[in-house]
Short mmCIF file of C-alpha atoms in Angstrom, two decimals:
data_model
loop_
_atom_site.label_atom_id
_atom_site.label_comp_id
_atom_site.label_asym_id
_atom_site.label_seq_id
_atom_site.Cartn_x
_atom_site.Cartn_y
_atom_site.Cartn_z
CA MET A 1 125.05 112.23 68.78
CA LEU A 2 122.39 112.50 71.36
CA ARG A 3 120.79 115.94 71.80
CA ARG A 4 118.73 117.39 74.43
CA PRO A 5 116.15 115.08 75.63
CA ILE A 6 112.72 116.34 76.51
CA GLN A 7 111.48 118.09 79.56
CA ALA A 8 109.89 117.03 82.71
CA ALA A 9 107.48 114.48 84.29
CA ALA A 10 107.03 113.09 87.61
CA ALA A 11 109.64 112.63 90.37
CA ALA A 12 111.45 109.27 90.61
CA ALA A 13 109.38 106.54 92.20
CA THR A 14 110.42 105.36 95.72
CA ARG A 15 112.10 102.00 95.92
CA ARG A 16 111.52 99.19 98.24
CA LEU A 17 113.03 99.64 101.73
CA ALA A 18 115.36 96.92 102.80
CA GLY A 19 116.38 95.88 106.28
CA ASN A 20 117.37 97.79 109.34
CA SER A 21 119.59 100.68 108.27
CA ARG A 22 121.67 100.78 111.47
CA VAL A 23 122.50 97.11 111.21
CA GLU A 24 123.32 97.39 107.53
CA ALA A 25 125.48 100.56 108.21
CA ALA A 26 127.44 98.65 110.98
CA ALA A 27 128.03 95.71 108.44
CA VAL A 28 129.16 98.11 105.76
CA GLN A 29 131.56 99.79 108.17
CA GLU A 30 132.93 96.47 109.16
CA GLU A 31 133.44 95.55 105.55
CA MET A 32 135.10 98.93 104.52
CA GLY A 33 137.25 98.92 107.60
CA GLY A 34 138.81 95.53 106.63
CA CYS A 35 140.83 93.62 109.25
CA SER A 36 142.07 96.80 110.99
CA ARG A 37 138.89 97.76 112.62
CA GLY A 38 140.34 100.48 114.80
CA ARG A 39 141.82 102.33 111.86
CA ASP A 40 140.30 105.69 110.95
CA THR A 41 139.10 105.81 107.37
CA LEU A 42 137.23 108.35 105.31
CA GLY A 43 134.63 105.63 104.60
CA LYS A 44 134.00 105.16 108.27
CA ARG A 45 133.53 108.86 108.79
CA LEU A 46 131.04 109.31 106.01
CA LEU A 47 129.12 106.27 106.90
CA ALA A 48 128.88 107.60 110.48
CA LEU A 49 126.89 110.65 109.22
CA THR A 50 123.57 109.21 110.06
CA TYR A 51 121.77 112.63 110.08
CA THR A 52 121.05 114.23 106.71
CA LYS A 53 121.68 117.69 107.97
CA ARG A 54 125.40 116.71 108.44
CA SER A 55 127.62 117.52 105.48
CA ALA A 56 129.80 114.90 103.64
CA VAL A 57 131.72 117.79 102.03
CA VAL A 58 132.77 119.06 105.44
CA GLU A 59 134.08 115.70 106.47
CA MET A 60 136.02 115.36 103.22
CA ARG A 61 137.60 118.75 103.75
CA LYS A 62 138.63 117.88 107.18
CA TRP A 63 140.09 114.58 105.96
CA LYS A 64 142.37 116.51 103.50
CA GLU A 65 143.20 119.18 105.96
CA GLU A 66 144.69 116.47 108.32
CA GLY A 67 147.05 115.50 105.59
CA ASN A 68 145.24 112.55 104.21
CA THR A 69 144.75 111.75 100.52
CA ILE A 70 141.44 110.94 98.77
CA ARG A 71 141.47 108.55 95.99
CA LYS A 72 138.76 108.33 93.34
CA TYR A 73 138.33 104.49 93.73
CA GLU A 74 137.76 105.05 97.43
CA LEU A 75 135.17 107.62 96.91
CA ASN A 76 133.34 105.51 94.32
CA ARG A 77 133.15 102.61 96.86
CA ILE A 78 131.80 104.94 99.51
CA VAL A 79 129.13 106.21 97.17
CA ARG A 80 128.16 102.65 96.28
CA GLU A 81 127.81 101.79 99.98
CA LEU A 82 125.82 104.91 100.85
CA ARG A 83 123.46 104.13 98.02
CA LYS A 84 122.95 100.64 99.40
CA LEU A 85 121.98 102.29 102.76
CA LYS A 86 119.53 104.64 100.99
CA ARG A 87 121.77 107.57 102.17
CA PHE A 88 121.29 109.33 98.85
CA LYS A 89 121.87 113.00 100.02
CA HIS A 90 125.45 112.17 101.33
CA ALA A 91 126.13 110.07 98.18
CA LEU A 92 125.10 112.97 96.08
CA GLU A 93 127.29 115.37 98.04
CA VAL A 94 130.27 113.06 97.40
CA CYS A 95 129.50 113.03 93.64
CA GLU A 96 129.14 116.76 93.52
CA TRP A 97 132.42 117.21 95.45
CA MET A 98 134.38 114.96 93.02
CA GLN A 99 133.08 117.08 90.07
CA THR A 100 134.90 120.07 91.59
CA GLN A 101 138.31 118.26 92.00
CA GLU A 102 140.66 118.92 89.17
CA ASP A 103 142.78 115.80 90.00
CA ILE A 104 139.79 113.45 89.76
CA LYS A 105 139.06 112.40 86.19
CA LEU A 106 135.34 111.51 85.89
CA LEU A 107 134.03 108.95 83.30
CA PRO A 108 130.42 108.49 81.91
CA GLY A 109 129.80 105.86 84.51
CA ASP A 110 130.46 108.37 87.32
CA TYR A 111 128.02 110.82 85.75
CA ALA A 112 125.48 108.00 85.48
CA VAL A 113 125.54 107.43 89.25
CA HIS A 114 125.49 111.20 89.74
CA LEU A 115 122.33 111.48 87.47
CA ASP A 116 120.52 108.64 89.20
CA LEU A 117 121.02 110.30 92.64
CA ILE A 118 119.71 113.66 91.31
CA ALA A 119 116.57 111.94 90.01
CA LYS A 120 116.08 110.25 93.51
CA LEU A 121 116.46 113.51 95.40
CA ARG A 122 115.39 116.34 93.06
CA GLY A 123 113.13 114.64 90.50
CA LEU A 124 113.01 114.13 86.74
CA ASN A 125 113.29 117.73 85.80
CA SER A 126 116.57 118.19 87.55
CA ALA A 127 117.93 114.80 86.15
CA GLU A 128 117.07 115.93 82.57
CA LYS A 129 118.80 119.28 83.11
CA PHE A 130 121.97 117.45 84.40
CA PHE A 131 121.92 115.39 81.36
CA GLU A 132 121.55 118.30 79.06
CA ASP A 133 124.40 120.17 80.64
CA LEU A 134 126.85 117.22 80.37
CA PRO A 135 129.68 117.61 77.87
CA GLU A 136 128.89 115.74 74.62
CA GLU A 137 131.59 113.18 75.26
CA MET A 138 129.97 112.22 78.51
CA ARG A 139 126.56 111.57 76.98
CA LYS A 140 127.48 107.88 76.39
CA GLN A 141 125.82 104.54 77.02
CA PRO A 142 126.02 104.75 80.83
CA THR A 143 124.50 108.16 81.29
CA CYS A 144 121.74 107.42 78.73
CA SER A 145 120.92 104.29 80.48
CA ALA A 146 120.70 106.15 83.64
CA LEU A 147 118.31 108.69 82.18
CA LEU A 148 116.37 105.89 80.70
CA HIS A 149 115.98 104.18 84.08
CA THR A 150 114.78 107.66 85.49
CA TYR A 151 112.06 107.75 82.78
CA VAL A 152 111.03 104.21 83.56
CA GLN A 153 110.73 104.88 87.26
CA SER A 154 108.57 107.91 86.36
CA ASN A 155 106.46 105.83 83.96
CA ALA A 156 107.36 108.45 81.23
CA TYR A 157 106.99 105.88 78.48
CA ALA A 158 106.89 108.33 75.55
CA LYS A 159 110.14 109.92 76.60
CA ALA A 160 111.66 106.38 77.40
CA GLU A 161 110.74 105.29 73.81
CA ALA A 162 112.18 108.45 72.22
CA LEU A 163 115.40 108.02 74.07
CA MET A 164 115.56 104.32 72.98
CA ASP A 165 115.46 105.54 69.34
CA ARG A 166 118.21 107.93 69.96
CA MET A 167 120.34 105.35 71.69
CA LEU A 168 119.84 102.91 68.74
CA GLU A 169 121.02 105.68 66.40
CA CYS A 170 124.09 106.16 68.53
CA GLY A 171 124.85 102.38 68.89
CA PHE A 172 124.18 102.37 72.57
CA LEU A 173 121.96 99.39 72.61
CA ARG A 174 124.62 96.70 72.70
CA SER A 175 123.69 95.40 76.03
CA PRO A 176 120.32 94.08 77.39
CA LEU A 177 120.18 96.58 80.15
CA PRO A 178 118.18 99.34 78.24
CA TYR A 179 115.75 96.71 76.91
CA ASN A 180 115.27 95.39 80.39
CA HIS A 181 114.37 98.86 81.60
CA MET A 182 111.76 99.11 78.75
CA LEU A 183 110.49 95.56 79.53
CA SER A 184 109.99 96.62 83.14
CA LEU A 185 108.12 99.69 82.08
CA TYR A 186 105.77 97.81 79.79
CA ILE A 187 104.98 95.22 82.39
CA SER A 188 104.31 97.83 85.04
CA LEU A 189 101.96 99.74 82.68
CA GLY A 190 100.27 96.55 81.47
CA GLN A 191 101.41 97.35 77.82
CA LEU A 192 102.25 93.70 77.17
CA HIS A 193 101.40 94.05 73.53
CA LYS A 194 104.60 95.97 73.08
CA VAL A 195 106.79 93.14 74.56
CA PRO A 196 107.11 90.72 71.52
CA GLN A 197 108.55 93.68 69.30
CA LEU A 198 110.84 94.70 72.10
CA LEU A 199 112.28 91.21 72.43
CA ASN A 200 112.75 91.02 68.70
CA ASP A 201 114.76 94.27 68.77
CA LEU A 202 116.64 92.92 71.75
CA LYS A 203 117.69 89.72 69.94
CA THR A 204 118.67 91.75 66.84
CA ASN A 205 121.16 94.06 68.72
CA THR A 206 122.20 91.80 71.74
CA SER A 207 121.11 88.78 73.81
CA PRO A 208 118.68 88.44 76.53
CA ASP A 209 120.22 87.96 80.03
CA LEU A 210 119.07 86.59 83.37
CA VAL A 211 117.08 89.77 84.19
CA THR A 212 115.29 89.59 80.80
CA TYR A 213 114.18 85.94 81.31
CA ASN A 214 113.14 86.52 84.93
CA MET A 215 110.92 89.39 83.88
CA LEU A 216 109.37 87.26 81.09
CA LEU A 217 108.75 84.55 83.68
CA SER A 218 106.93 87.01 85.85
CA VAL A 219 104.66 87.99 82.95
CA TYR A 220 103.73 84.40 82.23
CA ALA A 221 103.27 83.68 85.89
CA SER A 222 100.77 86.61 86.17
CA ARG A 223 98.93 85.01 83.31
CA ASN A 224 99.17 81.58 85.08
CA SER A 225 100.70 80.18 81.85
CA VAL A 226 102.70 77.20 82.99
CA GLU A 227 103.62 75.97 79.40
CA ALA A 228 104.97 79.44 78.40
CA ALA A 229 107.06 79.77 81.67
CA GLU A 230 108.54 76.30 81.14
CA LYS A 231 109.54 77.20 77.60
CA VAL A 232 111.39 80.29 78.98
CA LEU A 233 113.34 77.91 81.33
CA LEU A 234 114.16 75.70 78.32
CA LYS A 235 115.36 78.67 76.39
CA MET A 236 117.56 79.70 79.22
CA GLU A 237 119.24 76.28 79.37
CA LYS A 238 119.58 76.49 75.48
CA THR A 239 121.33 79.78 75.61
CA LYS A 240 123.32 78.77 78.65
CA VAL A 241 121.92 81.50 80.89
CA GLU A 242 122.05 80.08 84.42
CA PRO A 243 118.73 80.42 86.44
CA ASP A 244 119.02 82.03 89.83
CA TRP A 245 116.88 81.68 92.99
CA LEU A 246 114.35 84.26 91.62
CA THR A 247 113.87 82.14 88.57
CA TYR A 248 112.78 79.21 90.65
CA SER A 249 110.85 81.29 93.07
CA THR A 250 108.62 82.54 90.27
CA LEU A 251 108.20 79.02 88.84
CA THR A 252 107.29 77.60 92.25
CA SER A 253 104.67 80.32 92.84
CA LEU A 254 103.23 79.51 89.51
CA TYR A 255 103.11 75.77 90.18
CA ILE A 256 101.52 76.29 93.55
CA LYS A 257 98.77 78.43 91.99
CA GLY A 258 98.17 75.73 89.48
CA GLY A 259 97.93 73.01 92.00
CA LEU A 260 101.10 71.33 90.62
CA ASN A 261 102.46 70.34 93.97
CA GLU A 262 105.07 67.83 92.71
CA LYS A 263 106.63 70.41 90.29
CA ALA A 264 106.50 73.01 93.06
CA VAL A 265 108.44 70.72 95.46
CA SER A 266 110.96 69.97 92.67
CA SER A 267 111.38 73.68 91.82
CA LEU A 268 111.83 74.65 95.47
CA LYS A 269 114.74 72.21 95.74
CA GLU A 270 116.36 73.89 92.69
CA MET A 271 115.66 77.24 94.41
CA GLU A 272 117.34 76.32 97.64
CA LYS A 273 120.44 75.26 95.83
CA ARG A 274 120.86 78.79 94.62
CA VAL A 275 120.25 80.56 97.84
CA SER A 276 123.40 81.80 99.66
CA GLN A 277 124.43 84.30 102.27
CA LYS A 278 124.73 86.90 99.56
CA THR A 279 121.01 86.57 98.59
CA ARG A 280 119.40 87.39 101.95
CA ALA A 281 116.06 88.34 100.60
CA ALA A 282 115.75 84.80 99.06
CA TYR A 283 115.39 83.30 102.46
CA SER A 284 112.05 84.87 103.22
CA SER A 285 110.75 83.99 99.74
CA LEU A 286 111.83 80.38 100.41
CA LEU A 287 110.05 80.40 103.81
CA SER A 288 106.76 81.55 102.35
CA LEU A 289 106.88 79.09 99.47
CA LEU A 290 107.68 76.16 101.80
CA THR A 291 104.79 77.27 103.81
CA TYR A 292 102.53 77.06 100.86
CA VAL A 293 103.48 73.44 100.20
CA GLY A 294 102.97 72.55 103.90
CA ASP A 295 106.56 71.70 104.59
CA LYS A 296 106.78 72.28 108.21
CA ASP A 297 110.26 70.75 108.67
CA GLY A 298 111.58 72.68 105.67
CA VAL A 299 110.40 75.95 107.14
CA ARG A 300 112.01 75.16 110.50
CA ARG A 301 115.31 74.07 108.83
CA ILE A 302 115.54 77.30 106.68
CA TRP A 303 114.82 79.54 109.78
CA ILE A 304 117.67 77.74 111.75
CA LYS A 305 119.92 78.29 108.82
CA LEU A 306 118.84 82.07 108.56
CA LYS A 307 119.79 82.58 112.13
CA TYR A 308 123.06 80.84 111.77
CA LEU A 309 124.06 82.95 108.77
CA TYR A 310 123.21 86.34 110.18
CA HIS A 311 124.00 87.88 113.45
CA LYS A 312 120.67 89.70 113.64
CA LEU A 313 117.44 89.12 112.03
CA ASN A 314 115.39 92.01 110.83
CA ASP A 315 111.70 92.60 111.50
CA ALA A 316 110.74 91.44 107.92
CA GLU A 317 112.32 88.06 108.55
CA TYR A 318 110.55 87.65 111.89
CA ASN A 319 107.26 88.75 110.27
CA CYS A 320 107.71 86.18 107.58
CA MET A 321 108.49 83.34 109.93
CA VAL A 322 105.65 84.23 112.52
CA SER A 323 103.23 84.43 109.52
CA SER A 324 104.46 80.95 108.23
CA LEU A 325 103.98 79.27 111.63
CA ILE A 326 100.44 80.75 111.93
CA LYS A 327 99.58 79.47 108.46
CA LEU A 328 100.93 76.11 109.38
CA GLY A 329 98.75 75.90 112.41
CA GLU A 330 101.65 76.26 114.90
CA LEU A 331 100.31 79.12 116.98
CA ASP A 332 102.08 78.12 120.07
CA GLU A 333 105.39 78.27 118.34
CA ALA A 334 104.48 81.52 116.71
CA GLU A 335 103.84 82.93 120.16
CA LYS A 336 107.31 81.87 121.34
CA LEU A 337 108.86 83.39 118.26
CA TYR A 338 106.94 86.63 118.78
CA ALA A 339 108.27 86.82 122.49
CA GLU A 340 111.82 86.33 121.01
CA TRP A 341 111.25 89.14 118.51
CA GLU A 342 109.99 91.45 121.37
CA SER A 343 113.17 90.73 123.21
CA VAL A 344 115.62 91.58 120.41
CA SER A 345 113.92 94.25 118.32
CA PRO A 346 113.48 97.92 119.46
CA THR A 347 111.45 99.06 116.49
CA GLY A 348 107.83 98.23 117.79
CA ASP A 349 106.86 97.27 114.27
CA THR A 350 103.16 96.73 114.56
CA ARG A 351 102.87 94.39 111.54
CA ILE A 352 104.27 91.48 113.70
CA PRO A 353 101.82 91.80 116.62
CA ASN A 354 99.01 92.19 114.08
CA LEU A 355 99.75 88.81 112.83
CA LEU A 356 99.11 87.18 116.25
CA LEU A 357 96.08 89.53 116.75
CA ALA A 358 94.62 88.35 113.54
CA ALA A 359 95.19 84.69 114.36
CA TYR A 360 93.32 84.99 117.74
CA ILE A 361 90.43 86.64 116.05
CA ASN A 362 90.26 84.15 113.29
CA LYS A 363 90.21 81.20 115.79
CA GLY A 364 87.42 83.03 117.85
CA GLN A 365 89.60 83.74 120.72
CA TRP A 366 88.11 87.06 121.46
CA GLN A 367 89.20 87.53 125.05
CA MET A 368 92.77 86.47 124.07
CA ALA A 369 92.73 89.04 121.31
CA GLU A 370 91.71 91.79 123.65
CA VAL A 371 94.31 90.86 126.34
CA PHE A 372 97.03 90.73 123.57
CA TYR A 373 96.13 94.15 122.30
CA GLU A 374 96.19 95.63 125.78
CA GLY A 375 99.60 94.00 126.32
CA ILE A 376 101.17 95.47 123.13
CA VAL A 377 99.84 98.96 124.03
CA LYS A 378 101.40 98.67 127.54
CA LYS A 379 104.66 97.81 126.02
CA GLY A 380 104.71 100.99 124.01
CA ILE A 381 103.83 99.48 120.50
CA LYS A 382 101.70 102.00 118.65
CA PRO A 383 98.60 100.46 117.15
CA SER A 384 98.21 100.99 113.45
CA TYR A 385 95.23 101.16 111.10
CA THR A 386 95.40 97.39 110.67
CA THR A 387 95.35 96.87 114.39
CA PHE A 388 92.15 98.79 114.73
CA GLU A 389 90.57 97.31 111.67
CA LEU A 390 91.21 93.82 113.12
CA LEU A 391 89.64 94.80 116.43
CA THR A 392 86.67 96.31 114.54
CA ARG A 393 86.03 92.89 112.88
CA CYS A 394 86.63 91.21 116.29
CA TYR A 395 83.83 93.20 117.96
CA LEU A 396 81.53 92.90 114.97
CA LYS A 397 81.74 89.12 115.25
CA GLN A 398 80.81 89.39 118.85
CA ARG A 399 78.01 91.86 117.90
CA ARG A 400 79.50 94.56 120.20
CA ASN A 401 78.58 97.32 117.97
CA LYS A 402 79.70 100.28 120.22
CA GLU A 403 83.17 98.92 120.64
CA ALA A 404 83.33 98.12 116.81
CA LEU A 405 82.33 101.79 115.96
CA ASP A 406 84.99 103.07 118.37
CA CYS A 407 87.75 101.00 116.76
CA PHE A 408 86.57 101.83 113.31
CA GLU A 409 86.84 105.56 114.08
CA ARG A 410 90.29 105.05 115.61
CA ALA A 411 91.44 103.10 112.55
CA ILE A 412 90.37 106.07 110.35
CA ASP A 413 92.29 108.58 112.55
CA CYS A 414 95.50 106.47 111.86
CA VAL A 415 95.63 107.44 108.24
CA LYS A 416 95.75 110.67 106.36
CA LYS A 417 93.32 109.55 103.83
CA TRP A 418 91.03 106.50 104.26
CA GLU A 419 90.67 104.13 101.31
CA PRO A 420 86.98 103.15 101.37
CA ASP A 421 86.34 99.58 102.51
CA ASP A 422 82.73 98.87 101.50
CA LYS A 423 82.86 95.30 102.87
CA ILE A 424 83.38 96.46 106.47
CA ILE A 425 80.80 99.23 106.14
CA ILE A 426 78.23 96.69 104.87
CA GLU A 427 79.12 94.31 107.76
CA MET A 428 78.75 97.12 110.30
CA PHE A 429 75.37 98.28 108.88
CA LYS A 430 74.23 94.66 108.86
CA ASN A 431 74.83 94.31 112.57
CA LEU A 432 73.11 97.56 113.24
CA ASN A 433 70.19 96.62 111.15
CA GLU A 434 69.67 93.23 112.86
CA ASP A 435 69.95 94.97 116.20
CA CYS A 436 67.60 97.88 115.13
CA ASP A 437 70.36 100.15 116.46
CA VAL A 438 69.47 103.48 114.92
CA GLU A 439 71.79 105.48 117.22
CA GLY A 440 74.66 103.31 116.14
CA GLY A 441 73.67 103.79 112.50
CA GLU A 442 73.73 107.58 113.04
CA ASN A 443 77.13 107.42 114.76
CA LEU A 444 78.51 105.28 111.84
CA LEU A 445 77.22 107.89 109.37
CA VAL A 446 79.06 110.68 111.47
CA ILE A 447 82.22 108.85 111.23
CA LEU A 448 81.98 108.32 107.60
CA ARG A 449 80.93 111.89 106.77
CA LYS A 450 83.21 113.79 109.16
CA LYS A 451 86.26 111.47 109.55
CA ALA A 452 86.34 109.44 106.44
CA GLY A 453 84.83 112.04 103.95
CA TYR A 454 82.99 109.09 102.36
CA VAL A 455 79.16 108.96 101.93
CA THR A 456 77.23 107.45 99.06
CA THR A 457 73.61 106.78 98.18
CA GLU A 458 73.95 103.14 99.32
CA ILE A 459 75.30 104.17 102.76
CA TYR A 460 72.14 106.40 103.31
CA ASN A 461 70.04 103.60 102.05
CA MET A 462 71.56 101.16 104.59
CA LEU A 463 70.92 103.74 107.35
CA LEU A 464 67.34 104.03 106.31
CA ARG A 465 66.97 100.25 106.37
CA VAL A 466 67.93 100.43 110.02
CA TYR A 467 65.23 102.99 110.73
CA VAL A 468 62.69 100.84 108.83
CA ARG A 469 63.53 97.71 110.79
CA ALA A 470 63.41 99.70 114.07
CA GLY A 471 60.07 101.23 113.07
CA LYS A 472 61.38 104.78 113.59
CA VAL A 473 61.13 107.98 111.50
CA SER A 474 64.22 108.99 109.91
CA LEU A 475 64.94 112.73 110.49
CA VAL A 476 65.94 115.19 107.61
CA VAL A 477 67.79 112.36 105.57
CA ALA A 478 66.89 114.08 102.25
CA GLU A 479 68.31 117.36 103.51
CA ARG A 480 71.55 115.73 104.75
CA MET A 481 71.96 113.94 101.44
CA ARG A 482 71.55 117.16 99.49
CA GLU A 483 74.13 118.80 101.84
CA ASP A 484 76.52 116.00 101.05
CA LYS A 485 75.82 116.18 97.40
CA VAL A 486 74.61 112.55 97.28
CA GLU A 487 71.74 111.70 95.02
CA LEU A 488 68.51 110.07 96.11
CA ASP A 489 67.62 106.99 94.08
CA GLU A 490 64.14 105.27 93.86
CA GLU A 491 65.03 103.03 96.93
CA THR A 492 66.05 106.10 99.05
CA ILE A 493 62.55 107.89 98.17
CA GLY A 494 60.68 104.60 99.00
CA LEU A 495 62.56 104.05 102.36
CA ILE A 496 61.95 107.75 103.35
CA ARG A 497 58.19 107.31 102.54
CA LEU A 498 58.18 104.12 104.78
CA THR A 499 59.88 105.71 107.77
CA SER A 500 57.66 108.90 107.53
CA LYS A 501 54.67 106.75 108.74
CA MET A 502 56.64 105.52 111.91
CA CYS A 503 57.33 106.97 115.40
CA ILE A 504 60.09 109.54 115.89
CA ALA A 505 63.38 108.16 117.06
CA ASP A 506 65.17 109.56 119.97
CA VAL A 507 68.63 110.10 118.24
CA SER A 508 68.81 113.85 118.48
CA SER A 509 72.11 113.71 120.26
CA CYS A 510 73.85 111.91 117.41
CA LEU A 511 72.22 113.39 114.35
CA SER A 512 75.00 113.52 111.59
CA HIS A 513 74.10 117.08 110.41
CA ARG A 514 74.58 118.44 113.92
CA THR A 515 78.05 116.98 114.63
#
């Protein structure tokens, strides 16, 4: 049997957020309440605990003290719904409470859910400790698969491979799930050379399922290999594995990249057949793909269907549709939809106004862009890094260097750590150089040194080129570079010599080493 797996690595990776939690919680409460909406249930009480500081255990004790019974199947369902809502703390509290109840008989599957929640909230070390402390009879296929999934999320491939070997010895590899976990790991780490052997092992012990085939399709799509992807589809037909919407979404994207429009349109039709109310995320993918093939009527049709199927659309769906309309050249329609979003969404999600801001800037509607920005600020929408980056580019195109520098600085203030964007730095120095704007160059260096923490030899060289073009002496550049631990190259030395023969620039108020 399986013995103690190995010790720690990183905490479990965070997963993609989905939808508006309050809307989802209401939907789940409605579902769990059944037809008797007014009836008080334990599920409703636990789902109403929106704040993590509140205790699920307290609510369960109260429920029992009021003379109510608590059944295991009911708690399992509640845990499942809490996990859907990303309410992992309360889900874990329910699992831990179940473990203390003598009248509740837990199975390996229950412990597998418990382990997954521990990994999400407390990290890999705690998940491994939980597994090690389990009774031998509970270290079965479900709990081993849960631990394997935790290793995969942490990119702990050595531990994952060792666990796979142990699972094989114990006869726990009779389903494709563990192999799919490993396939996901190898794809994410780029270790594609391990995939063929993994597939051979999978076929020896079990059979590929839909998830396996969809991941293989994603590999071939990343390589732009149409022929290999189509062979996977044929294999699915041969083995009677029914493709889903994701299968055809991947194929459509591949066809679009390859310029195979007829195949893309045909694949989209197959995808649409497989989209239903239960696969909500598929509609956004469908909208995007219809946009890429230029099907305006199709985009509008799917949007109408989406609004019909769901009572309230989330920000991601509005974001997708506004983006699609802009790409299709329907800016007026995008503006109307944006106004609709503003009227129904309280979130103030800046990603959606940023789409329109970018559209105005790309069309050269500078004044419209500024008016729109001022409008969203007045409405209480907090500008993001992207907002100020867009405005920076807007002002650079107008050669308004002072405003561009101000927006660039505000963009950097929006993030904890700035990811260097050499393209925008080069563009800003290009403008400053052409305008012989020495003061602007020094101000940009201040921002890069003090706010961004990013200075290089090339940045100093770009500043020196501004001095050369302006015919000014560059002050104490070599000293500043040494202070910043930036090396002088041959060009730097040559530029310093050139500027030393020029007149002194009046930029003392903005010298970078004094600010």
